mmCIF file of C-alpha atoms in Angstrom:
data_model
loop_
_atom_site.group_PDB
_atom_site.id
_atom_site.type_symbol
_atom_site.label_atom_id
_atom_site.label_comp_id
_atom_site.label_asym_id
_atom_site.label_seq_id
_atom_site.Cartn_x
_atom_site.Cartn_y
_atom_site.Cartn_z
ATOM 1 C CA MET N 1 -29.955 -10.152 62.293
ATOM 2 C CA SER N 2 -33.189 -11.988 61.785
ATOM 3 C CA ASN N 3 -33.774 -14.723 59.283
ATOM 4 C CA THR N 4 -36.006 -12.441 57.168
ATOM 5 C CA GLN N 5 -33.341 -9.751 57.064
ATOM 6 C CA SER N 6 -30.771 -12.347 55.992
ATOM 7 C CA GLN N 7 -33.060 -13.537 53.234
ATOM 8 C CA VAL N 8 -33.704 -9.968 52.038
ATOM 9 C CA GLN N 9 -29.997 -9.211 52.121
ATOM 10 C CA GLY N 10 -29.256 -12.446 50.205
ATOM 11 C CA LYS N 11 -31.884 -11.606 47.580
ATOM 12 C CA GLY N 12 -30.464 -8.080 47.299
ATOM 13 C CA GLU N 13 -26.970 -9.447 46.739
ATOM 14 C CA GLU N 14 -28.290 -11.899 44.149
ATOM 15 C CA LEU N 15 -30.112 -9.078 42.366
ATOM 16 C CA LEU N 16 -27.011 -6.893 42.494
ATOM 17 C CA GLN N 17 -24.859 -9.697 41.053
ATOM 18 C CA SER N 18 -27.459 -10.411 38.359
ATOM 19 C CA THR N 19 -27.480 -6.730 37.403
ATOM 20 C CA LYS N 20 -23.670 -6.661 37.281
ATOM 21 C CA ASP N 21 -23.653 -9.776 35.089
ATOM 22 C CA ALA N 22 -26.232 -8.278 32.718
ATOM 23 C CA ALA N 23 -24.259 -5.023 32.527
ATOM 24 C CA GLY N 24 -21.045 -6.943 31.810
ATOM 25 C CA ALA N 25 -22.743 -8.965 29.072
ATOM 26 C CA ALA N 26 -24.153 -5.793 27.521
ATOM 27 C CA GLN N 27 -20.725 -4.153 27.666
ATOM 28 C CA ASN N 28 -19.123 -7.168 25.975
ATOM 29 C CA LYS N 29 -21.814 -7.232 23.290
ATOM 30 C CA THR N 30 -21.330 -3.514 22.628
ATOM 31 C CA ALA N 31 -17.547 -3.924 22.447
ATOM 32 C CA ASP N 32 -17.931 -6.817 19.998
ATOM 33 C CA ALA N 33 -20.312 -4.789 17.816
ATOM 34 C CA ALA N 34 -17.949 -1.817 17.860
ATOM 35 C CA GLN N 35 -14.993 -4.014 16.882
ATOM 36 C CA ALA N 36 -16.998 -5.582 14.040
ATOM 37 C CA ALA N 37 -17.966 -2.109 12.773
ATOM 38 C CA LYS N 38 -14.340 -0.975 12.992
ATOM 39 C CA ASN N 39 -13.167 -4.040 11.054
ATOM 40 C CA LYS N 40 -15.814 -3.516 8.389
ATOM 41 C CA THR N 41 -14.827 0.154 8.032
ATOM 42 C CA CYS N 42 -11.139 -0.736 7.755
ATOM 43 C CA ASP N 43 -11.908 -3.364 5.123
ATOM 44 C CA ALA N 44 -13.993 -0.881 3.121
ATOM 45 C CA ALA N 45 -11.247 1.747 3.338
ATOM 46 C CA GLN N 46 -8.608 -0.750 2.186
ATOM 47 C CA SER N 47 -10.819 -1.843 -0.689
ATOM 48 C CA ALA N 48 -11.340 1.779 -1.742
ATOM 49 C CA LYS N 49 -7.583 2.386 -1.532
ATOM 50 C CA ASN N 50 -6.867 -0.660 -3.694
ATOM 51 C CA THR N 51 -9.495 0.349 -6.248
ATOM 52 C CA THR N 52 -8.119 3.880 -6.430
ATOM 53 C CA SER N 53 -4.564 2.592 -6.825
ATOM 54 C CA ASP N 54 -5.616 0.194 -9.582
ATOM 55 C CA ALA N 55 -7.481 2.976 -11.393
ATOM 56 C CA ALA N 56 -4.473 5.291 -11.166
ATOM 57 C CA GLN N 57 -2.163 2.615 -12.551
ATOM 58 C CA SER N 58 -4.571 1.902 -15.391
ATOM 59 C CA ALA N 59 -4.848 5.596 -16.215
ATOM 60 C CA GLY N 60 -1.063 5.899 -16.237
ATOM 61 C CA LYS N 61 -0.709 2.947 -18.600
ATOM 62 C CA SER N 62 -3.396 4.348 -20.896
ATOM 63 C CA ALA N 63 -1.671 7.730 -20.953
ATOM 64 C CA GLN N 64 1.665 6.102 -21.817
ATOM 65 C CA GLN N 65 0.077 4.083 -24.618
ATOM 66 C CA GLY N 66 -1.622 7.213 -25.955
ATOM 67 C CA LYS N 67 1.687 9.063 -25.888
ATOM 68 C CA GLU N 68 3.439 6.262 -27.747
ATOM 69 C CA GLN N 69 0.681 6.091 -30.371
ATOM 70 C CA SER N 70 0.754 9.869 -30.836
ATOM 71 C CA THR N 71 4.529 9.852 -31.230
ATOM 72 C CA GLY N 72 4.333 7.106 -33.856
ATOM 73 C CA PHE N 73 1.555 8.888 -35.741
ATOM 74 C CA ILE N 74 3.394 12.212 -35.733
ATOM 75 C CA GLN N 75 6.617 10.569 -36.938
ATOM 76 C CA GLN N 76 4.795 8.712 -39.718
ATOM 77 C CA THR N 77 2.946 11.872 -40.786
ATOM 78 C CA GLY N 78 6.210 13.836 -40.818
ATOM 79 C CA GLU N 79 7.845 11.236 -43.025
ATOM 80 C CA GLN N 80 4.897 11.332 -45.438
ATOM 81 C CA VAL N 81 4.983 15.144 -45.621
ATOM 82 C CA MET N 82 8.748 15.090 -46.226
ATOM 83 C CA SER N 83 8.365 12.502 -48.991
ATOM 84 C CA MET N 84 5.614 14.531 -50.649
ATOM 85 C CA ALA N 85 7.716 17.700 -50.422
ATOM 86 C CA GLN N 86 10.708 15.935 -52.002
ATOM 87 C CA GLY N 87 8.462 14.666 -54.772
ATOM 88 C CA ALA N 88 7.093 18.157 -55.348
ATOM 89 C CA VAL N 89 10.609 19.623 -55.478
ATOM 90 C CA GLY N 90 11.608 16.987 -58.036
ATOM 91 C CA THR N 91 8.522 17.736 -60.131
ATOM 92 C CA VAL N 92 9.227 21.479 -60.092
ATOM 93 C CA LYS N 93 12.877 20.909 -61.028
ATOM 94 C CA ASN N 94 11.889 18.642 -63.890
ATOM 95 C CA THR N 95 9.275 21.146 -65.082
ATOM 96 C CA LEU N 96 11.831 23.950 -65.074
ATOM 97 C CA GLY N 97 14.451 21.786 -66.686
ATOM 98 C CA MET N 98 16.626 21.747 -63.605
ATOM 99 C CA GLY N 99 16.200 18.053 -62.855
ATOM 100 C CA ASP N 100 19.014 15.528 -62.952
ATOM 101 C CA LYS N 101 19.676 14.498 -66.526
ATOM 102 C CA LYS N 102 21.063 11.044 -66.929
#
């Protein structure tokens, strides 16, 4: 093999190696970008999950508080109606002369 052929072959091998190195660097850069995108997506999904869970818990607590307030209001209203009815019965009895005479 002549000296020129050896030089051409050497340059070809250098070019081939340079191309392989560039391809490897590009592959690594792409893999890094893909991993970063995956991580960002996972973080966003976890954040959305946490937000949804927090909202559901808050809604549940609000519903429980509303239920407790409604129960208290209904009980209080029932007691007031019963007291008014007892008072009305007493008034009618007294008007008709059927009330307790002491």
